[in-house]
mmCIF file of C-alpha atoms in Angstrom:
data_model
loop_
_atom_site.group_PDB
_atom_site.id
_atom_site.type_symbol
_atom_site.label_atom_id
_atom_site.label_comp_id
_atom_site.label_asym_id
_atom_site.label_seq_id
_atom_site.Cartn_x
_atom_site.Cartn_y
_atom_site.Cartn_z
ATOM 1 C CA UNK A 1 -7.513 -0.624 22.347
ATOM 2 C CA UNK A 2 -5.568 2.380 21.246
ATOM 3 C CA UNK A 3 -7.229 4.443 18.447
ATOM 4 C CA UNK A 4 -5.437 6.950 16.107
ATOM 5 C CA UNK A 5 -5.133 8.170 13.118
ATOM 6 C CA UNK A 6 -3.324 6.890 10.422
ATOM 7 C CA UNK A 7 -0.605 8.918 8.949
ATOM 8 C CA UNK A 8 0.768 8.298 5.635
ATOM 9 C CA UNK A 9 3.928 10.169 4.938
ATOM 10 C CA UNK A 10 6.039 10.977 1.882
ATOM 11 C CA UNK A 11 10.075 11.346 1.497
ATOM 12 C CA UNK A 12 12.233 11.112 -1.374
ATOM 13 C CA UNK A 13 14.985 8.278 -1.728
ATOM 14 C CA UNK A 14 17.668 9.492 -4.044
ATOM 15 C CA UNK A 15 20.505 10.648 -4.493
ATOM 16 C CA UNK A 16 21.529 10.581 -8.266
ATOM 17 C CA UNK A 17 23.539 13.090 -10.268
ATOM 18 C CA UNK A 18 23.586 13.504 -14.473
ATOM 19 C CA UNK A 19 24.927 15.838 -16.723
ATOM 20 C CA UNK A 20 22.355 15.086 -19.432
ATOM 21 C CA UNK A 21 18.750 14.917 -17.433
ATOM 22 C CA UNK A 22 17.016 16.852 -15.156
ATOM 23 C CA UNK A 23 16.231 14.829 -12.010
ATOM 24 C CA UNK A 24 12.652 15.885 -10.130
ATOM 25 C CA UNK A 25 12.175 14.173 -6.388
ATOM 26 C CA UNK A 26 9.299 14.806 -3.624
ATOM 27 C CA UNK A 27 8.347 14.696 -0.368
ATOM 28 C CA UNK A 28 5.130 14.375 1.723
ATOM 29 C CA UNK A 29 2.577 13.344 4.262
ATOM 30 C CA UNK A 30 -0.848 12.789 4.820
ATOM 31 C CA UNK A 31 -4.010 11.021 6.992
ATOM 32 C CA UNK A 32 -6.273 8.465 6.024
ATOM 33 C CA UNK A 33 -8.795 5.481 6.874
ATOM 34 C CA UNK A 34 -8.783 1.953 6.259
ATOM 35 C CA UNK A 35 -11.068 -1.147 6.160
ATOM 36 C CA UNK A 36 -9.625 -4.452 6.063
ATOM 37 C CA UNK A 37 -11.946 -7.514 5.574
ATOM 38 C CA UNK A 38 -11.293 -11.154 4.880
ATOM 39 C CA UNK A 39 -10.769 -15.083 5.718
ATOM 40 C CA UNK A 40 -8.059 -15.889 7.921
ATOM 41 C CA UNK A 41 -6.420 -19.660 8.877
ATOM 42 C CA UNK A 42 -4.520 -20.311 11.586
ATOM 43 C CA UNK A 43 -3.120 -23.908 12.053
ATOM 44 C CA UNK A 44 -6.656 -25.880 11.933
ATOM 45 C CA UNK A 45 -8.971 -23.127 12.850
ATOM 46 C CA UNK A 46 -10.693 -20.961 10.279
ATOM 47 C CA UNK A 47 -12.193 -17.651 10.513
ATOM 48 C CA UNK A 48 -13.039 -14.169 9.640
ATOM 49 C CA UNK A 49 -10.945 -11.105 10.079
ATOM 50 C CA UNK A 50 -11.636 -7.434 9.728
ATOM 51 C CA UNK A 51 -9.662 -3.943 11.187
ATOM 52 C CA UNK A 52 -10.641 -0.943 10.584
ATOM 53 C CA UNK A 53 -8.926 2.412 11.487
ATOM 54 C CA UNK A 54 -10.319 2.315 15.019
ATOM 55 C CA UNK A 55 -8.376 -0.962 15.911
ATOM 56 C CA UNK A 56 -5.206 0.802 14.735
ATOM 57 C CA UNK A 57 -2.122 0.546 16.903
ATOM 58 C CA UNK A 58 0.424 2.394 15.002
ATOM 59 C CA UNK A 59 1.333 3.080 11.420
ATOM 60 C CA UNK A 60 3.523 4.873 9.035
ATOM 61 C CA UNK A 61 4.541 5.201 5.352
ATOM 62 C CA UNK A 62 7.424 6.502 3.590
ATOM 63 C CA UNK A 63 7.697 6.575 -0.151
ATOM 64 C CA UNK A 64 9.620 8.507 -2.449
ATOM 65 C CA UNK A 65 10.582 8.958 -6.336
ATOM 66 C CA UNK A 66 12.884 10.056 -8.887
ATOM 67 C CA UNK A 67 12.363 10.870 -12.352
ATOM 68 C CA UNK A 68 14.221 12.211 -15.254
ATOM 69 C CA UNK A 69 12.554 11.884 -18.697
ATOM 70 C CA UNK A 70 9.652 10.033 -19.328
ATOM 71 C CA UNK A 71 10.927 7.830 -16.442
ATOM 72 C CA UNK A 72 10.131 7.542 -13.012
ATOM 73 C CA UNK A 73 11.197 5.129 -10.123
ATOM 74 C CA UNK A 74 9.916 4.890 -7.056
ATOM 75 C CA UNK A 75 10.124 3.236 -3.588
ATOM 76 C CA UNK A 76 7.816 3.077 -0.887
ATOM 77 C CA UNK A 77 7.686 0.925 2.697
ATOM 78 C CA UNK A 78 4.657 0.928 4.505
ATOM 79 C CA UNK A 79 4.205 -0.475 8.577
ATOM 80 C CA UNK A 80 1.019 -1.534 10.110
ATOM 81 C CA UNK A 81 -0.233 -2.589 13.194
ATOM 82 C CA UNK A 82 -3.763 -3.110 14.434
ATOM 83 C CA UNK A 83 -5.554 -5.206 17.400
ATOM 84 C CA UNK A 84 -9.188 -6.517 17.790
ATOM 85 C CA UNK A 85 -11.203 -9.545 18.629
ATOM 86 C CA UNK A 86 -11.759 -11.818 15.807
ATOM 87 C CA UNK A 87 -14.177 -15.003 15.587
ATOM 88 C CA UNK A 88 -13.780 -17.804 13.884
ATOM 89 C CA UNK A 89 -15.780 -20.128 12.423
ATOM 90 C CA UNK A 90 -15.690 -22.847 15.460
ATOM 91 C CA UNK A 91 -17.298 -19.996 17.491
ATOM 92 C CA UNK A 92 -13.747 -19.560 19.408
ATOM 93 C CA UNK A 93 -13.124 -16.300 20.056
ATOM 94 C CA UNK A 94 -9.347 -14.471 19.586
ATOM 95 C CA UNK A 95 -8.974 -11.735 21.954
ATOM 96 C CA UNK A 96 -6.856 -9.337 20.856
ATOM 97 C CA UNK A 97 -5.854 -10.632 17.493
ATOM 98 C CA UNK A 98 -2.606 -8.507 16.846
ATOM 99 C CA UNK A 99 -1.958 -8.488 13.127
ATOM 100 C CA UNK A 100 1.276 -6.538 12.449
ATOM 101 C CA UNK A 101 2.181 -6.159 8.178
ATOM 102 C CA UNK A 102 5.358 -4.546 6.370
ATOM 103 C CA UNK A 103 5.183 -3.748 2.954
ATOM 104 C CA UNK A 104 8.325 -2.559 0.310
ATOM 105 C CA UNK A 105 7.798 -1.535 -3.300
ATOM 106 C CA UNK A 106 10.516 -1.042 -6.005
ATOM 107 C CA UNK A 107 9.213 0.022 -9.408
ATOM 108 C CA UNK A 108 9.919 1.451 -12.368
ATOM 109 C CA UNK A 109 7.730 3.162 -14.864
ATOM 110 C CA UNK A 110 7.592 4.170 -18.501
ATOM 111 C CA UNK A 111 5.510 7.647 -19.450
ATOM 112 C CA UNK A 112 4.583 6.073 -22.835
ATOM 113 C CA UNK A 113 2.044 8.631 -23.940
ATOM 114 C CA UNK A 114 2.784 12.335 -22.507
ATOM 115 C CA UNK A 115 0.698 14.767 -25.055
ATOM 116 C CA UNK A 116 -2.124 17.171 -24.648
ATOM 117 C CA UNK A 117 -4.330 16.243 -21.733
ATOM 118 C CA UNK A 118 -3.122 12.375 -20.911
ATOM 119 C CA UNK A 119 -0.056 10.904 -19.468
ATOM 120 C CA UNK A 120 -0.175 7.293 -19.733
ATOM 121 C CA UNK A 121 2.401 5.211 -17.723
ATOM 122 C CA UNK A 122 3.218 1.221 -16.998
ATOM 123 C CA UNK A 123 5.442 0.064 -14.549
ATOM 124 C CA UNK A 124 6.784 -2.925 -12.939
ATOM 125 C CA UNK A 125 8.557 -4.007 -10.024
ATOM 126 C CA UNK A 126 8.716 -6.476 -6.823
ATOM 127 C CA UNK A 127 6.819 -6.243 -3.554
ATOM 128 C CA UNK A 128 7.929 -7.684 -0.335
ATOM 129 C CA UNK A 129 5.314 -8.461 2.308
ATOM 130 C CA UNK A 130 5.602 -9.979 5.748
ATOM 131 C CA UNK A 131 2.955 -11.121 8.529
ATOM 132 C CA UNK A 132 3.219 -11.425 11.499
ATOM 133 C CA UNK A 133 0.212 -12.247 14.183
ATOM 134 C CA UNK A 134 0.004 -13.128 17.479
ATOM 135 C CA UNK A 135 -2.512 -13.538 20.728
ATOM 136 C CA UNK A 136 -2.496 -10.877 23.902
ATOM 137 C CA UNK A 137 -0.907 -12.639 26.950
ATOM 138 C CA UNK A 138 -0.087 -15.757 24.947
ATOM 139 C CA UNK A 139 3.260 -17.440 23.444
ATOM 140 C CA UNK A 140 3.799 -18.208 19.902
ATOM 141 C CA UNK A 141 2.992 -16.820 16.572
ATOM 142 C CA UNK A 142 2.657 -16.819 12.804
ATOM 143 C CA UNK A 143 5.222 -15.291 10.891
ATOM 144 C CA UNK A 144 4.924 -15.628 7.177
ATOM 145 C CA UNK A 145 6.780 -13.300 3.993
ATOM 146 C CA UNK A 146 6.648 -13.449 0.351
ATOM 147 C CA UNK A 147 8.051 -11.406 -2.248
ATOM 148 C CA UNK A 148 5.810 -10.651 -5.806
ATOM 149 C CA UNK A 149 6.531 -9.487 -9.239
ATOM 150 C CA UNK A 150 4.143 -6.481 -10.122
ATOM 151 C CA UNK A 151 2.888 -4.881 -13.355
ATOM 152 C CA UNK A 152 0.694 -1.755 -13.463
ATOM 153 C CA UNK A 153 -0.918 0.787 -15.462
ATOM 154 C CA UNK A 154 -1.436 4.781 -14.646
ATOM 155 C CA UNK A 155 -3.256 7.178 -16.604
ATOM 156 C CA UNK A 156 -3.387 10.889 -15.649
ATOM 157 C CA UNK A 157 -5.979 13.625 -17.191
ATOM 158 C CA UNK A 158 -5.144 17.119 -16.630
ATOM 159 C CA UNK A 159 -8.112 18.755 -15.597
ATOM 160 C CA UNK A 160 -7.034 22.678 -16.498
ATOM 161 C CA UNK A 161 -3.811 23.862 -15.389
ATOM 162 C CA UNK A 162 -4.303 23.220 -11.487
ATOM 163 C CA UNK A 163 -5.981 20.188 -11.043
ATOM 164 C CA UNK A 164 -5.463 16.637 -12.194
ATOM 165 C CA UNK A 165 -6.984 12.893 -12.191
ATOM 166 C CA UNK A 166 -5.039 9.913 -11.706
ATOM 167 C CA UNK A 167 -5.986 6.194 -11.872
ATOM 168 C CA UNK A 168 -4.172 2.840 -11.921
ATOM 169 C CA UNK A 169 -4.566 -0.714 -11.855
ATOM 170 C CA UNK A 170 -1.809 -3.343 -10.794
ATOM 171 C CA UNK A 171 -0.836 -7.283 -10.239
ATOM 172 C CA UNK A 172 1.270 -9.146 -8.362
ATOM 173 C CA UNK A 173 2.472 -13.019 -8.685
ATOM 174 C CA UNK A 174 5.095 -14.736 -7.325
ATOM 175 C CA UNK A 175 5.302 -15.484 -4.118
ATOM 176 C CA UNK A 176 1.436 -15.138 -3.051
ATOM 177 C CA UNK A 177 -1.771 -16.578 -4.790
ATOM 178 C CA UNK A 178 -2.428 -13.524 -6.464
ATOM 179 C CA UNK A 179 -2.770 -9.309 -5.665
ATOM 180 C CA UNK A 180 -4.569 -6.678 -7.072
ATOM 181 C CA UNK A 181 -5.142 -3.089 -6.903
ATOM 182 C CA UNK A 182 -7.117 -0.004 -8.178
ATOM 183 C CA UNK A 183 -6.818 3.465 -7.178
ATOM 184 C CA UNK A 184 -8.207 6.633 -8.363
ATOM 185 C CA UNK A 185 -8.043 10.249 -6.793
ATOM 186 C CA UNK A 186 -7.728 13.515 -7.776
ATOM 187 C CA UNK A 187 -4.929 16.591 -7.584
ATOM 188 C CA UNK A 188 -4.644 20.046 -7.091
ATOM 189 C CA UNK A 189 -1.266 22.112 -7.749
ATOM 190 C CA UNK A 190 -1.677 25.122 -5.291
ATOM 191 C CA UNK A 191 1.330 26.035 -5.628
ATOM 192 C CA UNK A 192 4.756 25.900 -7.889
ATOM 193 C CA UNK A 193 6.557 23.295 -5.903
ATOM 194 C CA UNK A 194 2.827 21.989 -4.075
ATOM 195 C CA UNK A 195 0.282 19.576 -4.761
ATOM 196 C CA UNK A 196 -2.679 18.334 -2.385
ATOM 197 C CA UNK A 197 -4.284 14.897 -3.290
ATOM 198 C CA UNK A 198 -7.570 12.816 -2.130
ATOM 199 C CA UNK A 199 -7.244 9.105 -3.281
ATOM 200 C CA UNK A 200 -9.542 6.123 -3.220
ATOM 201 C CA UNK A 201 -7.709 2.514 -3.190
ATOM 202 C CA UNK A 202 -8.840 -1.027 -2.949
ATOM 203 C CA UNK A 203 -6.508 -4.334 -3.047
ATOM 204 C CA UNK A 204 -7.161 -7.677 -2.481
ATOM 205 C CA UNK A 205 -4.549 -10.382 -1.524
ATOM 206 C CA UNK A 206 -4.300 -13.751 -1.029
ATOM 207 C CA UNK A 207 -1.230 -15.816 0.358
ATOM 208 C CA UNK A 208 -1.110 -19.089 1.312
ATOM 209 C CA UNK A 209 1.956 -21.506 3.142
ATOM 210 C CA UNK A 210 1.642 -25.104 4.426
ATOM 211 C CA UNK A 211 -1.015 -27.866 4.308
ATOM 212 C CA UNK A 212 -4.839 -27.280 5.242
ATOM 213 C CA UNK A 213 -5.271 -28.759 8.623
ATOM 214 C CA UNK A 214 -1.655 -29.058 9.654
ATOM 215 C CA UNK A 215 -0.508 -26.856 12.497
ATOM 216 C CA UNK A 216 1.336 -24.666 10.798
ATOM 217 C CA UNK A 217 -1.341 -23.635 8.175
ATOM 218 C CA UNK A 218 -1.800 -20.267 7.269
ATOM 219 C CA UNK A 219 -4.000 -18.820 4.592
ATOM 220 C CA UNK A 220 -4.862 -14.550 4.257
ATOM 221 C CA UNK A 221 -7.657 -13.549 1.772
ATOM 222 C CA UNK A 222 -8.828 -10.341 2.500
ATOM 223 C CA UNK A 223 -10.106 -7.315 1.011
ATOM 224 C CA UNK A 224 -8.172 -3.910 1.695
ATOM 225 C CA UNK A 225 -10.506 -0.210 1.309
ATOM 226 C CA UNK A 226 -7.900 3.180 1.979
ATOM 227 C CA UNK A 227 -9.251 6.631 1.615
ATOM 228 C CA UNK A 228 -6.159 9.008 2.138
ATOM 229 C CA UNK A 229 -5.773 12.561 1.799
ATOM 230 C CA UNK A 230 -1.980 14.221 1.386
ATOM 231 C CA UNK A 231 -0.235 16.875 0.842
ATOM 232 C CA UNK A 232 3.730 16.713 -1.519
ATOM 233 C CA UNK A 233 6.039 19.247 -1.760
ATOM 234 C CA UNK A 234 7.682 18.504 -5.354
ATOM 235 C CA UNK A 235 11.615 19.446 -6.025
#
């Protein structure tokens, strides 16, 4: 089982010109750790899953923004890959579970309160997802993608002039059962064009396609725990 570390990086997606605003983009990178835990069908079985960092086979992240005004709209795709042994609840055991996921975000927020020490921001969007899992030395495999409408909330304190705290809540609907996430983390501006960031985020997702019992079942409910630590060079 191959063990690294995952690496979330940063780059801006743009490419806009105006006469009247002033554009700002960024760019970045950073590490981070991951816990996934949840219930997992497959065709008539049922089970547990859970990956952590350790199980990791590769990952990356790429997300970028543009904003002019008190808006902002950003972009991100994120690729992950991880491998372990998973039981499920007939005893059975999966050797090698390889669970591979691809996320894309499009959103666009609002800075509806920019004063004093707060920004406050909503946004909205969509968010594709796809699946795809499959057995070590064996044929066939689930495959499953759905695309949800999101809403979310920011709200940013400036903590002096160097160092800020950001938090935000989200939903998504649509296509899946039902997402959520929280995140929280704090900033620090080092620098004119710099910033350094620690965040804590948790989602939980649920999707389900086809018919309990039938073959071709497949349900995901699971929890989702990040810690990440970056660094963006702002522009």
């Amino acid at each position: 089982m191959k063990k690294t570390t995952l690496l979330f990086l940063a780059a801006a997606l743009a490419a806009v010109t105006s006469a009247q605003a002033e554009w700002k983009f960024g760019i970045g990178a950073g590490v981070g750790a991951f816990d996934i835990d949840g219930d997992l069908d497959l065709g008539t079985e049922t089970g547990d899953i859970e990956y952590d960092t350790g199980d990791m086979e590769s990952a990356f992240a790429l997300q970028g923004y543009a904003a002019t005004g008190a808006w902002i709209f950003r972009t991100s795709i994120s690729s992950l890959e991880v491998e372990a042994n998973q039981t499920l609840a007939s005893g059975v055991l999966l050797s090698d579970l390889n669970f591979k996921r691809l996320i894309w975000d499009l959103t666009a927020g609002y800075k509806w309160i920019e004063g004093g020490a707060w920004t406050i921001t909503t946004y909205g969007g969509v968010r594709s997802v796809s699946h795809e899992l499959s057995l070590a030395n064996q044929s066939g495999e689930f495959d499953n993608s759905w695309t949800d409408a999101i809403l979310g909330a920011s709200a940013t304190y400036m903590l002096g002039q160097k160092w800020l705290w950001t938090s935000a809540l989200e939903g998504g609907f649509g296509g899946s059962e039902g997402s959520f996430g929280a995140s929280s983390g704090l900033t620090w501006k080092f620098g004119q064009h710099w910033s350094a960031s620690a965040i804590l985020s948790m989602t939980a997702a649920e999707y389900e396609d086809g018919d309990s019992g039938n073959a071709d079942y497949y349900l995901y409910n699971a929890n989702e725990t990040k810690l990440g630590l970056g660094i963006m060079y702002h522009f």
